[in-house]
Amino acid sequence: MSEGSGRAPKFPLRLDQVDTRPTARAAPLLRPQRPVRDAALDRERRATPAGLGLDSHSVRERMLARLQAEGVRDARVLAAMRAVPRHAFVDTALANQAYEDTSLPIGLGQTISKPSVVARMIELLLAPLPPATRPRLLEIGTGCGYQAAVLAALARQVVSIERLKPLHDKARANLAAQRLDNLRLVYGDGRVGHAPNAPYDGIIAAAGGEDVPSPWLDQLAPGGRLVAPMHDVRNGGQVLVVIDRLLDGALRRAFHEPVRFVPLKSGID
Ligand code: SAH
């Protein structure tokens, strides 16, 4: 979608939370089924293309170090991005670039955002929320599902909308392996938001339109924040806009850096 701009996490991938090792008493002589956790780690290792020459853990750590060097400070964002295997969301042929700071094609003319843009936008999104908050979030533009997985790693609940059915299906397949039970994928026109789960503490868009659709503002909780690319009327191109709904209900808008995202389109396909 876009361009422009230490510890192992507790929450994200459910497998990390469950100790599936057999107890000493239960450990059978024959173990036809390996512990789920081992199998998952194995699968991840196998999925890492040979060209990386490294396991995905160390290349991911390098991505994290780069993000920190660029000024990403929010521990929630860093932990979530450490937890999600970006290479599992791109085509095998591109997986060796998965931890570079680059956007990559995901099909149908769409792209997965650069990690630095994902980090920057989520950091902005969370900034007004107290660190202990597990927010309810809405994402417009699921794409391959990578950012949705990062959001789900730090949120109480995430709804993510995609208007292209093949990408919605692809994201569903990619995300199945992540076993996130707090993420809801919706196939539809994200310009209308998703009223059934509103209001949201944060709304983040991965596609930019002429302006910010009013349903997004209606679905933003007091104290919540919206981060989206939108057309820059003054300079052309796109700019990142941040809109806060203050506790008294008023809206406050600020413009940040120029960005380049795919267009926010109408209807579904
Ligand atoms: N967050 C995604 C980025 C995907 S690119 C990722 O991590 O891969 C942006 C996506 O926004 C595209 O898939 C595009 O189809 C989608 N999009 C554009 N307009 C939309 C709309 N009105 N509703 C929902 N999705 C939309």
PDB file of C-alpha atoms and ligand atoms in Angstrom:
ATOM      1  CA  MET A   1       0.000   0.000   0.000  1.00  0.00           C
ATOM      2  CA  SER A   2       2.323   2.645   0.865  1.00  0.00           C
ATOM      3  CA  GLU A   3       5.477   4.556   0.728  1.00  0.00           C
ATOM      4  CA  GLY A   4       6.817   7.738   2.238  1.00  0.00           C
ATOM      5  CA  SER A   5       7.566   8.327   5.109  1.00  0.00           C
ATOM      6  CA  GLY A   6      13.653  -6.899  23.598  1.00  0.00           C
ATOM      7  CA  ARG A   7      12.034  -8.745  24.595  1.00  0.00           C
ATOM      8  CA  ALA A   8       9.823 -11.510  23.186  1.00  0.00           C
ATOM      9  CA  PRO A   9       6.294 -10.147  23.227  1.00  0.00           C
ATOM     10  CA  LYS A  10       3.723 -11.595  25.575  1.00  0.00           C
ATOM     11  CA  PHE A  11       0.670 -11.280  23.488  1.00  0.00           C
ATOM     12  CA  PRO A  12       0.819 -11.817  19.806  1.00  0.00           C
ATOM     13  CA  LEU A  13       1.043 -15.265  18.419  1.00  0.00           C
ATOM     14  CA  ARG A  14      -1.114 -17.543  20.463  1.00  0.00           C
ATOM     15  CA  LEU A  15       1.352 -20.381  20.183  1.00  0.00           C
ATOM     16  CA  ASP A  16       3.802 -18.382  22.267  1.00  0.00           C
ATOM     17  CA  GLN A  17       1.389 -18.255  25.127  1.00  0.00           C
ATOM     18  CA  VAL A  18       0.650 -21.920  25.362  1.00  0.00           C
ATOM     19  CA  ASP A  19       3.167 -24.325  26.698  1.00  0.00           C
ATOM     20  CA  THR A  20       2.383 -27.385  24.683  1.00  0.00           C
ATOM     21  CA  ARG A  21       5.354 -29.450  25.849  1.00  0.00           C
ATOM     22  CA  PRO A  22       4.262 -32.764  27.272  1.00  0.00           C
ATOM     23  CA  THR A  23       4.725 -33.118  30.982  1.00  0.00           C
ATOM     24  CA  ALA A  24       7.304 -35.646  32.137  1.00  0.00           C
ATOM     25  CA  ARG A  25       4.556 -37.972  33.269  1.00  0.00           C
ATOM     26  CA  ALA A  26       2.633 -37.687  30.039  1.00  0.00           C
ATOM     27  CA  ALA A  27       5.661 -37.956  27.754  1.00  0.00           C
ATOM     28  CA  PRO A  28       5.017 -41.164  25.893  1.00  0.00           C
ATOM     29  CA  LEU A  29       7.575 -43.498  24.450  1.00  0.00           C
ATOM     30  CA  LEU A  30       6.122 -42.958  21.057  1.00  0.00           C
ATOM     31  CA  ARG A  31       5.362 -39.376  20.104  1.00  0.00           C
ATOM     32  CA  PRO A  32       3.611 -39.557  16.790  1.00  0.00           C
ATOM     33  CA  GLN A  33       2.615 -35.927  17.100  1.00  0.00           C
ATOM     34  CA  ARG A  34       5.270 -33.370  17.811  1.00  0.00           C
ATOM     35  CA  PRO A  35       4.412 -30.503  20.120  1.00  0.00           C
ATOM     36  CA  VAL A  36       2.501 -27.875  18.187  1.00  0.00           C
ATOM     37  CA  ARG A  37       5.003 -25.228  19.162  1.00  0.00           C
ATOM     38  CA  ASP A  38       7.949 -27.155  17.674  1.00  0.00           C
ATOM     39  CA  ALA A  39       6.060 -27.829  14.514  1.00  0.00           C
ATOM     40  CA  ALA A  40       5.200 -24.156  14.160  1.00  0.00           C
ATOM     41  CA  LEU A  41       8.814 -23.104  14.624  1.00  0.00           C
ATOM     42  CA  ASP A  42       9.868 -25.704  12.108  1.00  0.00           C
ATOM     43  CA  ARG A  43       7.322 -24.508   9.610  1.00  0.00           C
ATOM     44  CA  GLU A  44       8.612 -20.975   9.987  1.00  0.00           C
ATOM     45  CA  ARG A  45      12.197 -22.107   9.425  1.00  0.00           C
ATOM     46  CA  ARG A  46      11.226 -24.083   6.371  1.00  0.00           C
ATOM     47  CA  ALA A  47       9.216 -21.171   4.992  1.00  0.00           C
ATOM     48  CA  THR A  48      12.247 -18.913   5.143  1.00  0.00           C
ATOM     49  CA  PRO A  49      13.753 -18.938   1.683  1.00  0.00           C
ATOM     50  CA  ALA A  50      17.225 -20.358   1.388  1.00  0.00           C
ATOM     51  CA  GLY A  51      18.382 -17.094  -0.194  1.00  0.00           C
ATOM     52  CA  LEU A  52      18.081 -15.360   3.166  1.00  0.00           C
ATOM     53  CA  GLY A  53      20.849 -17.556   4.473  1.00  0.00           C
ATOM     54  CA  LEU A  54      19.562 -16.779   7.965  1.00  0.00           C
ATOM     55  CA  ASP A  55      16.582 -17.706   9.968  1.00  0.00           C
ATOM     56  CA  SER A  56      13.839 -15.154   9.854  1.00  0.00           C
ATOM     57  CA  HIS A  57      14.455 -14.286  13.487  1.00  0.00           C
ATOM     58  CA  SER A  58      17.801 -12.615  12.866  1.00  0.00           C
ATOM     59  CA  VAL A  59      16.706 -10.754   9.751  1.00  0.00           C
ATOM     60  CA  ARG A  60      13.670  -9.568  11.663  1.00  0.00           C
ATOM     61  CA  GLU A  61      15.919  -8.362  14.464  1.00  0.00           C
ATOM     62  CA  ARG A  62      17.885  -6.349  11.918  1.00  0.00           C
ATOM     63  CA  MET A  63      14.639  -4.794  10.713  1.00  0.00           C
ATOM     64  CA  LEU A  64      13.836  -3.922  14.328  1.00  0.00           C
ATOM     65  CA  ALA A  65      17.262  -2.350  14.855  1.00  0.00           C
ATOM     66  CA  ARG A  66      16.736  -0.239  11.726  1.00  0.00           C
ATOM     67  CA  LEU A  67      13.316   0.907  12.910  1.00  0.00           C
ATOM     68  CA  GLN A  68      14.770   1.912  16.266  1.00  0.00           C
ATOM     69  CA  ALA A  69      17.629   3.736  14.565  1.00  0.00           C
ATOM     70  CA  GLU A  70      15.017   5.639  12.575  1.00  0.00           C
ATOM     71  CA  GLY A  71      13.366   6.767  15.771  1.00  0.00           C
ATOM     72  CA  VAL A  72      10.560   4.269  16.407  1.00  0.00           C
ATOM     73  CA  ARG A  73      10.311   4.214  20.193  1.00  0.00           C
ATOM     74  CA  ASP A  74       6.919   2.789  21.119  1.00  0.00           C
ATOM     75  CA  ALA A  75       7.563  -0.578  22.785  1.00  0.00           C
ATOM     76  CA  ARG A  76       4.115  -1.812  21.720  1.00  0.00           C
ATOM     77  CA  VAL A  77       4.912  -1.230  18.066  1.00  0.00           C
ATOM     78  CA  LEU A  78       8.383  -2.747  18.262  1.00  0.00           C
ATOM     79  CA  ALA A  79       7.134  -5.853  20.062  1.00  0.00           C
ATOM     80  CA  ALA A  80       4.324  -6.357  17.575  1.00  0.00           C
ATOM     81  CA  MET A  81       6.617  -5.975  14.580  1.00  0.00           C
ATOM     82  CA  ARG A  82       9.092  -8.349  16.136  1.00  0.00           C
ATOM     83  CA  ALA A  83       6.335 -10.907  16.547  1.00  0.00           C
ATOM     84  CA  VAL A  84       4.870 -10.955  13.050  1.00  0.00           C
ATOM     85  CA  PRO A  85       6.777 -12.855  10.321  1.00  0.00           C
ATOM     86  CA  ARG A  86       6.534 -10.433   7.381  1.00  0.00           C
ATOM     87  CA  HIS A  87       7.956 -13.030   4.999  1.00  0.00           C
ATOM     88  CA  ALA A  88       4.835 -15.127   5.516  1.00  0.00           C
ATOM     89  CA  PHE A  89       2.721 -12.389   3.911  1.00  0.00           C
ATOM     90  CA  VAL A  90       4.554 -11.971   0.594  1.00  0.00           C
ATOM     91  CA  ASP A  91       5.027 -14.288  -2.364  1.00  0.00           C
ATOM     92  CA  THR A  92       7.841 -16.792  -2.006  1.00  0.00           C
ATOM     93  CA  ALA A  93       9.788 -15.129  -4.819  1.00  0.00           C
ATOM     94  CA  LEU A  94       9.857 -11.877  -2.816  1.00  0.00           C
ATOM     95  CA  ALA A  95      10.356 -13.343   0.633  1.00  0.00           C
ATOM     96  CA  ASN A  96      14.087 -12.625   0.633  1.00  0.00           C
ATOM     97  CA  GLN A  97      13.181  -8.923   0.555  1.00  0.00           C
ATOM     98  CA  ALA A  98      10.567  -9.186   3.278  1.00  0.00           C
ATOM     99  CA  TYR A  99      12.711  -7.519   5.947  1.00  0.00           C
ATOM    100  CA  GLU A 100      14.092  -4.782   3.734  1.00  0.00           C
ATOM    101  CA  ASP A 101      12.523  -1.388   4.216  1.00  0.00           C
ATOM    102  CA  THR A 102      10.595  -1.583   1.015  1.00  0.00           C
ATOM    103  CA  SER A 103       7.041  -1.922  -0.181  1.00  0.00           C
ATOM    104  CA  LEU A 104       6.376  -5.076  -2.210  1.00  0.00           C
ATOM    105  CA  PRO A 105       3.678  -6.077  -4.698  1.00  0.00           C
ATOM    106  CA  ILE A 106       0.894  -8.289  -3.331  1.00  0.00           C
ATOM    107  CA  GLY A 107      -1.131  -8.660  -6.538  1.00  0.00           C
ATOM    108  CA  LEU A 108      -3.905  -6.704  -8.261  1.00  0.00           C
ATOM    109  CA  GLY A 109      -1.721  -3.606  -8.407  1.00  0.00           C
ATOM    110  CA  GLN A 110      -1.595  -3.311  -4.602  1.00  0.00           C
ATOM    111  CA  THR A 111       1.426  -3.304  -2.305  1.00  0.00           C
ATOM    112  CA  ILE A 112       2.362  -4.156   1.269  1.00  0.00           C
ATOM    113  CA  SER A 113       3.699  -1.018   3.003  1.00  0.00           C
ATOM    114  CA  LYS A 114       7.304  -0.486   3.964  1.00  0.00           C
ATOM    115  CA  PRO A 115       7.938  -1.598   7.546  1.00  0.00           C
ATOM    116  CA  SER A 116       9.019   1.938   8.470  1.00  0.00           C
ATOM    117  CA  VAL A 117       5.684   3.325   7.275  1.00  0.00           C
ATOM    118  CA  VAL A 118       3.729   0.652   9.134  1.00  0.00           C
ATOM    119  CA  ALA A 119       5.696   1.424  12.303  1.00  0.00           C
ATOM    120  CA  ARG A 120       5.392   5.186  11.924  1.00  0.00           C
ATOM    121  CA  MET A 121       1.649   5.085  11.331  1.00  0.00           C
ATOM    122  CA  ILE A 122       0.914   2.703  14.194  1.00  0.00           C
ATOM    123  CA  GLU A 123       3.122   4.727  16.513  1.00  0.00           C
ATOM    124  CA  LEU A 124       1.137   7.833  15.612  1.00  0.00           C
ATOM    125  CA  LEU A 125      -2.114   5.903  16.028  1.00  0.00           C
ATOM    126  CA  LEU A 126      -1.269   4.764  19.557  1.00  0.00           C
ATOM    127  CA  ALA A 127       0.356   7.975  20.764  1.00  0.00           C
ATOM    128  CA  PRO A 128      -2.689   9.416  22.563  1.00  0.00           C
ATOM    129  CA  LEU A 129      -3.643   6.104  24.195  1.00  0.00           C
ATOM    130  CA  PRO A 130      -2.287   5.224  27.658  1.00  0.00           C
ATOM    131  CA  PRO A 131       0.397   2.499  27.378  1.00  0.00           C
ATOM    132  CA  ALA A 132      -1.715  -0.090  29.174  1.00  0.00           C
ATOM    133  CA  THR A 133      -4.666   0.292  26.815  1.00  0.00           C
ATOM    134  CA  ARG A 134      -5.436  -2.620  24.530  1.00  0.00           C
ATOM    135  CA  PRO A 135      -7.331  -0.623  21.911  1.00  0.00           C
ATOM    136  CA  ARG A 136     -10.146  -1.535  19.555  1.00  0.00           C
ATOM    137  CA  LEU A 137      -8.945  -0.754  16.068  1.00  0.00           C
ATOM    138  CA  LEU A 138     -10.286  -0.469  12.536  1.00  0.00           C
ATOM    139  CA  GLU A 139      -8.029  -0.884   9.492  1.00  0.00           C
ATOM    140  CA  ILE A 140      -9.115   0.068   6.001  1.00  0.00           C
ATOM    141  CA  GLY A 141      -7.234  -1.863   3.314  1.00  0.00           C
ATOM    142  CA  THR A 142      -6.333  -5.348   4.590  1.00  0.00           C
ATOM    143  CA  GLY A 143      -4.199  -6.141   1.540  1.00  0.00           C
ATOM    144  CA  CYS A 144      -2.106  -9.209   2.347  1.00  0.00           C
ATOM    145  CA  GLY A 145      -2.946  -8.915   6.047  1.00  0.00           C
ATOM    146  CA  TYR A 146       0.500  -7.979   7.367  1.00  0.00           C
ATOM    147  CA  GLN A 147      -0.434  -4.725   9.061  1.00  0.00           C
ATOM    148  CA  ALA A 148      -3.634  -6.332  10.357  1.00  0.00           C
ATOM    149  CA  ALA A 149      -1.486  -8.976  12.086  1.00  0.00           C
ATOM    150  CA  VAL A 150       0.769  -6.311  13.595  1.00  0.00           C
ATOM    151  CA  LEU A 151      -2.283  -4.422  14.867  1.00  0.00           C
ATOM    152  CA  ALA A 152      -3.836  -7.594  16.268  1.00  0.00           C
ATOM    153  CA  ALA A 153      -0.634  -8.242  18.195  1.00  0.00           C
ATOM    154  CA  LEU A 154      -1.153  -5.103  20.246  1.00  0.00           C
ATOM    155  CA  ALA A 155      -4.909  -4.562  20.228  1.00  0.00           C
ATOM    156  CA  ARG A 156      -7.874  -5.954  22.073  1.00  0.00           C
ATOM    157  CA  GLN A 157      -9.795  -6.247  18.842  1.00  0.00           C
ATOM    158  CA  VAL A 158      -9.116  -5.412  15.193  1.00  0.00           C
ATOM    159  CA  VAL A 159     -11.545  -5.152  12.304  1.00  0.00           C
ATOM    160  CA  SER A 160      -9.883  -4.953   8.895  1.00  0.00           C
ATOM    161  CA  ILE A 161     -11.757  -4.245   5.660  1.00  0.00           C
ATOM    162  CA  GLU A 162     -10.719  -5.043   2.086  1.00  0.00           C
ATOM    163  CA  ARG A 163     -12.659  -4.268  -1.111  1.00  0.00           C
ATOM    164  CA  LEU A 164     -10.866  -6.745  -3.413  1.00  0.00           C
ATOM    165  CA  LYS A 165     -12.123 -10.278  -2.840  1.00  0.00           C
ATOM    166  CA  PRO A 166      -8.925 -12.055  -3.981  1.00  0.00           C
ATOM    167  CA  LEU A 167      -6.885 -10.012  -1.489  1.00  0.00           C
ATOM    168  CA  HIS A 168      -9.436 -10.525   1.276  1.00  0.00           C
ATOM    169  CA  ASP A 169      -9.123 -14.278   0.630  1.00  0.00           C
ATOM    170  CA  LYS A 170      -5.334 -14.102   0.464  1.00  0.00           C
ATOM    171  CA  ALA A 171      -5.191 -12.252   3.793  1.00  0.00           C
ATOM    172  CA  ARG A 172      -7.498 -14.838   5.338  1.00  0.00           C
ATOM    173  CA  ALA A 173      -5.149 -17.606   4.197  1.00  0.00           C
ATOM    174  CA  ASN A 174      -2.018 -15.747   5.366  1.00  0.00           C
ATOM    175  CA  LEU A 175      -3.536 -14.963   8.731  1.00  0.00           C
ATOM    176  CA  ALA A 176      -4.840 -18.460   9.405  1.00  0.00           C
ATOM    177  CA  ALA A 177      -1.297 -19.529  10.281  1.00  0.00           C
ATOM    178  CA  GLN A 178      -0.989 -16.700  12.816  1.00  0.00           C
ATOM    179  CA  ARG A 179      -3.956 -17.961  14.838  1.00  0.00           C
ATOM    180  CA  LEU A 180      -5.115 -14.529  15.919  1.00  0.00           C
ATOM    181  CA  ASP A 181      -8.489 -14.735  17.580  1.00  0.00           C
ATOM    182  CA  ASN A 182      -8.993 -10.985  17.983  1.00  0.00           C
ATOM    183  CA  LEU A 183      -8.950 -10.102  14.289  1.00  0.00           C
ATOM    184  CA  ARG A 184     -12.041  -9.863  12.133  1.00  0.00           C
ATOM    185  CA  LEU A 185     -11.631  -9.612   8.356  1.00  0.00           C
ATOM    186  CA  VAL A 186     -14.452  -7.938   6.466  1.00  0.00           C
ATOM    187  CA  TYR A 187     -14.956  -7.952   2.701  1.00  0.00           C
ATOM    188  CA  GLY A 188     -16.539  -4.639   1.769  1.00  0.00           C
ATOM    189  CA  ASP A 189     -16.113  -0.961   0.993  1.00  0.00           C
ATOM    190  CA  GLY A 190     -14.026   0.443   3.812  1.00  0.00           C
ATOM    191  CA  ARG A 191     -15.186   3.985   3.085  1.00  0.00           C
ATOM    192  CA  VAL A 192     -18.258   3.251   5.168  1.00  0.00           C
ATOM    193  CA  GLY A 193     -16.148   1.880   8.020  1.00  0.00           C
ATOM    194  CA  HIS A 194     -17.681  -0.945  10.021  1.00  0.00           C
ATOM    195  CA  ALA A 195     -20.474   0.284  12.271  1.00  0.00           C
ATOM    196  CA  PRO A 196     -21.255  -3.035  14.054  1.00  0.00           C
ATOM    197  CA  ASN A 197     -17.999  -2.909  16.048  1.00  0.00           C
ATOM    198  CA  ALA A 198     -17.788   0.878  16.443  1.00  0.00           C
ATOM    199  CA  PRO A 199     -16.649   2.989  18.146  1.00  0.00           C
ATOM    200  CA  TYR A 200     -12.915   2.428  17.646  1.00  0.00           C
ATOM    201  CA  ASP A 201     -10.024   3.808  19.680  1.00  0.00           C
ATOM    202  CA  GLY A 202      -7.983   3.941  16.503  1.00  0.00           C
ATOM    203  CA  ILE A 203      -8.702   3.955  12.762  1.00  0.00           C
ATOM    204  CA  ILE A 204      -5.888   3.461  10.274  1.00  0.00           C
ATOM    205  CA  ALA A 205      -6.167   3.553   6.489  1.00  0.00           C
ATOM    206  CA  ALA A 206      -3.780   1.951   4.021  1.00  0.00           C
ATOM    207  CA  ALA A 207      -5.243   3.736   1.010  1.00  0.00           C
ATOM    208  CA  GLY A 208      -5.680   7.440   0.390  1.00  0.00           C
ATOM    209  CA  GLY A 209      -8.683   9.366  -0.922  1.00  0.00           C
ATOM    210  CA  GLU A 210      -9.635  12.958  -1.658  1.00  0.00           C
ATOM    211  CA  ASP A 211     -10.702  13.425   1.921  1.00  0.00           C
ATOM    212  CA  VAL A 212     -11.492  11.421   5.057  1.00  0.00           C
ATOM    213  CA  PRO A 213     -14.885   9.686   4.739  1.00  0.00           C
ATOM    214  CA  SER A 214     -17.305  10.937   7.372  1.00  0.00           C
ATOM    215  CA  PRO A 215     -18.293   7.425   8.661  1.00  0.00           C
ATOM    216  CA  TRP A 216     -14.709   7.031   9.915  1.00  0.00           C
ATOM    217  CA  LEU A 217     -15.105  10.147  12.028  1.00  0.00           C
ATOM    218  CA  ASP A 218     -18.518   8.981  13.261  1.00  0.00           C
ATOM    219  CA  GLN A 219     -16.974   5.664  14.321  1.00  0.00           C
ATOM    220  CA  LEU A 220     -14.039   7.203  16.214  1.00  0.00           C
ATOM    221  CA  ALA A 221     -14.383   7.018  20.020  1.00  0.00           C
ATOM    222  CA  PRO A 222     -13.754  10.062  22.227  1.00  0.00           C
ATOM    223  CA  GLY A 223     -10.028  10.012  23.030  1.00  0.00           C
ATOM    224  CA  GLY A 224      -9.409   8.046  19.828  1.00  0.00           C
ATOM    225  CA  ARG A 225      -7.248   8.820  16.818  1.00  0.00           C
ATOM    226  CA  LEU A 226      -7.455   8.324  13.066  1.00  0.00           C
ATOM    227  CA  VAL A 227      -4.348   8.117  10.856  1.00  0.00           C
ATOM    228  CA  ALA A 228      -4.786   8.131   7.080  1.00  0.00           C
ATOM    229  CA  PRO A 229      -3.191   9.248   3.857  1.00  0.00           C
ATOM    230  CA  MET A 230      -5.235  11.801   1.939  1.00  0.00           C
ATOM    231  CA  HIS A 231      -4.898  14.085  -1.043  1.00  0.00           C
ATOM    232  CA  ASP A 232      -2.734  17.105  -0.284  1.00  0.00           C
ATOM    233  CA  VAL A 233      -4.649  20.057  -1.687  1.00  0.00           C
ATOM    234  CA  ARG A 234      -1.795  22.475  -1.114  1.00  0.00           C
ATOM    235  CA  ASN A 235       1.133  20.541  -2.575  1.00  0.00           C
ATOM    236  CA  GLY A 236      -0.435  17.778  -4.639  1.00  0.00           C
ATOM    237  CA  GLY A 237       0.341  14.129  -3.896  1.00  0.00           C
ATOM    238  CA  GLN A 238      -0.704  12.760  -0.529  1.00  0.00           C
ATOM    239  CA  VAL A 239      -0.113  13.727   3.044  1.00  0.00           C
ATOM    240  CA  LEU A 240      -0.586  11.818   6.301  1.00  0.00           C
ATOM    241  CA  VAL A 241      -3.482  13.262   8.255  1.00  0.00           C
ATOM    242  CA  VAL A 242      -4.091  12.658  11.957  1.00  0.00           C
ATOM    243  CA  ILE A 243      -7.518  13.377  13.403  1.00  0.00           C
ATOM    244  CA  ASP A 244      -8.213  13.171  17.127  1.00  0.00           C
ATOM    245  CA  ARG A 245     -11.659  12.991  18.660  1.00  0.00           C
ATOM    246  CA  LEU A 246     -11.258  14.894  21.885  1.00  0.00           C
ATOM    247  CA  LEU A 247     -13.037  13.814  25.038  1.00  0.00           C
ATOM    248  CA  ASP A 248     -15.624  16.573  24.561  1.00  0.00           C
ATOM    249  CA  GLY A 249     -16.397  15.131  21.110  1.00  0.00           C
ATOM    250  CA  ALA A 250     -14.671  17.858  19.084  1.00  0.00           C
ATOM    251  CA  LEU A 251     -12.300  16.916  16.259  1.00  0.00           C
ATOM    252  CA  ARG A 252      -8.741  18.167  15.897  1.00  0.00           C
ATOM    253  CA  ARG A 253      -6.813  17.679  12.668  1.00  0.00           C
ATOM    254  CA  ALA A 254      -3.088  17.820  11.960  1.00  0.00           C
ATOM    255  CA  PHE A 255      -1.091  17.180   8.800  1.00  0.00           C
ATOM    256  CA  HIS A 256       2.173  15.265   8.888  1.00  0.00           C
ATOM    257  CA  GLU A 257       4.656  14.104   6.235  1.00  0.00           C
ATOM    258  CA  PRO A 258       4.009  13.489   2.545  1.00  0.00           C
ATOM    259  CA  VAL A 259       3.293   9.838   1.693  1.00  0.00           C
ATOM    260  CA  ARG A 260       2.361   7.735  -1.304  1.00  0.00           C
ATOM    261  CA  PHE A 261      -0.362   5.153  -0.900  1.00  0.00           C
ATOM    262  CA  VAL A 262      -2.623   3.344  -3.349  1.00  0.00           C
ATOM    263  CA  PRO A 263      -5.946   5.095  -3.965  1.00  0.00           C
ATOM    264  CA  LEU A 264      -8.933   4.616  -1.713  1.00  0.00           C
ATOM    265  CA  LYS A 265     -11.549   3.318  -4.130  1.00  0.00           C
ATOM    266  CA  SER A 266     -15.322   3.039  -4.015  1.00  0.00           C
ATOM    267  CA  GLY A 267     -17.362  -0.121  -3.893  1.00  0.00           C
ATOM    268  CA  ILE A 268     -16.138  -3.695  -4.008  1.00  0.00           C
ATOM    269  CA  ASP A 269     -14.559  -5.879  -6.707  1.00  0.00           C
TER     270      ASP A 269
HETATM  271  N1  SAH B   1      -2.303  -2.996   5.041  1.00  0.00           N
HETATM  272  C1  SAH B   1      -2.027  -3.700   3.816  1.00  0.00           C
HETATM  273  C2  SAH B   1      -1.769  -2.746   2.680  1.00  0.00           C
HETATM  274  C3  SAH B   1      -2.583  -3.050   1.504  1.00  0.00           C
HETATM  275  S1  SAH B   1      -2.558  -1.849   0.192  1.00  0.00           S
HETATM  276  C4  SAH B   1      -0.906  -4.707   3.995  1.00  0.00           C
HETATM  277  O1  SAH B   1      -0.311  -4.778   5.074  1.00  0.00           O
HETATM  278  O2  SAH B   1      -0.663  -5.453   3.050  1.00  0.00           O
HETATM  279  C5  SAH B   1      -4.073  -1.013   0.471  1.00  0.00           C
HETATM  280  C6  SAH B   1      -5.286  -1.829   0.293  1.00  0.00           C
HETATM  281  O3  SAH B   1      -6.411  -0.953   0.402  1.00  0.00           O
HETATM  282  C7  SAH B   1      -5.424  -2.517  -1.065  1.00  0.00           C
HETATM  283  O4  SAH B   1      -5.503  -3.889  -0.878  1.00  0.00           O
HETATM  284  C8  SAH B   1      -6.729  -1.945  -1.632  1.00  0.00           C
HETATM  285  O5  SAH B   1      -7.494  -2.889  -2.349  1.00  0.00           O
HETATM  286  C9  SAH B   1      -7.444  -1.514  -0.352  1.00  0.00           C
HETATM  287  N2  SAH B   1      -8.520  -0.541  -0.541  1.00  0.00           N
HETATM  288  C10 SAH B   1      -8.571   0.537  -1.365  1.00  0.00           C
HETATM  289  N3  SAH B   1      -9.762   1.166  -1.244  1.00  0.00           N
HETATM  290  C11 SAH B   1     -10.476   0.454  -0.312  1.00  0.00           C
HETATM  291  C12 SAH B   1     -11.774   0.588   0.236  1.00  0.00           C
HETATM  292  N4  SAH B   1     -12.624   1.559  -0.137  1.00  0.00           N
HETATM  293  N5  SAH B   1     -12.173  -0.310   1.163  1.00  0.00           N
HETATM  294  C13 SAH B   1     -11.354  -1.324   1.563  1.00  0.00           C
HETATM  295  N6  SAH B   1     -10.121  -1.513   1.062  1.00  0.00           N
HETATM  296  C14 SAH B   1      -9.676  -0.622   0.138  1.00  0.00           C
END
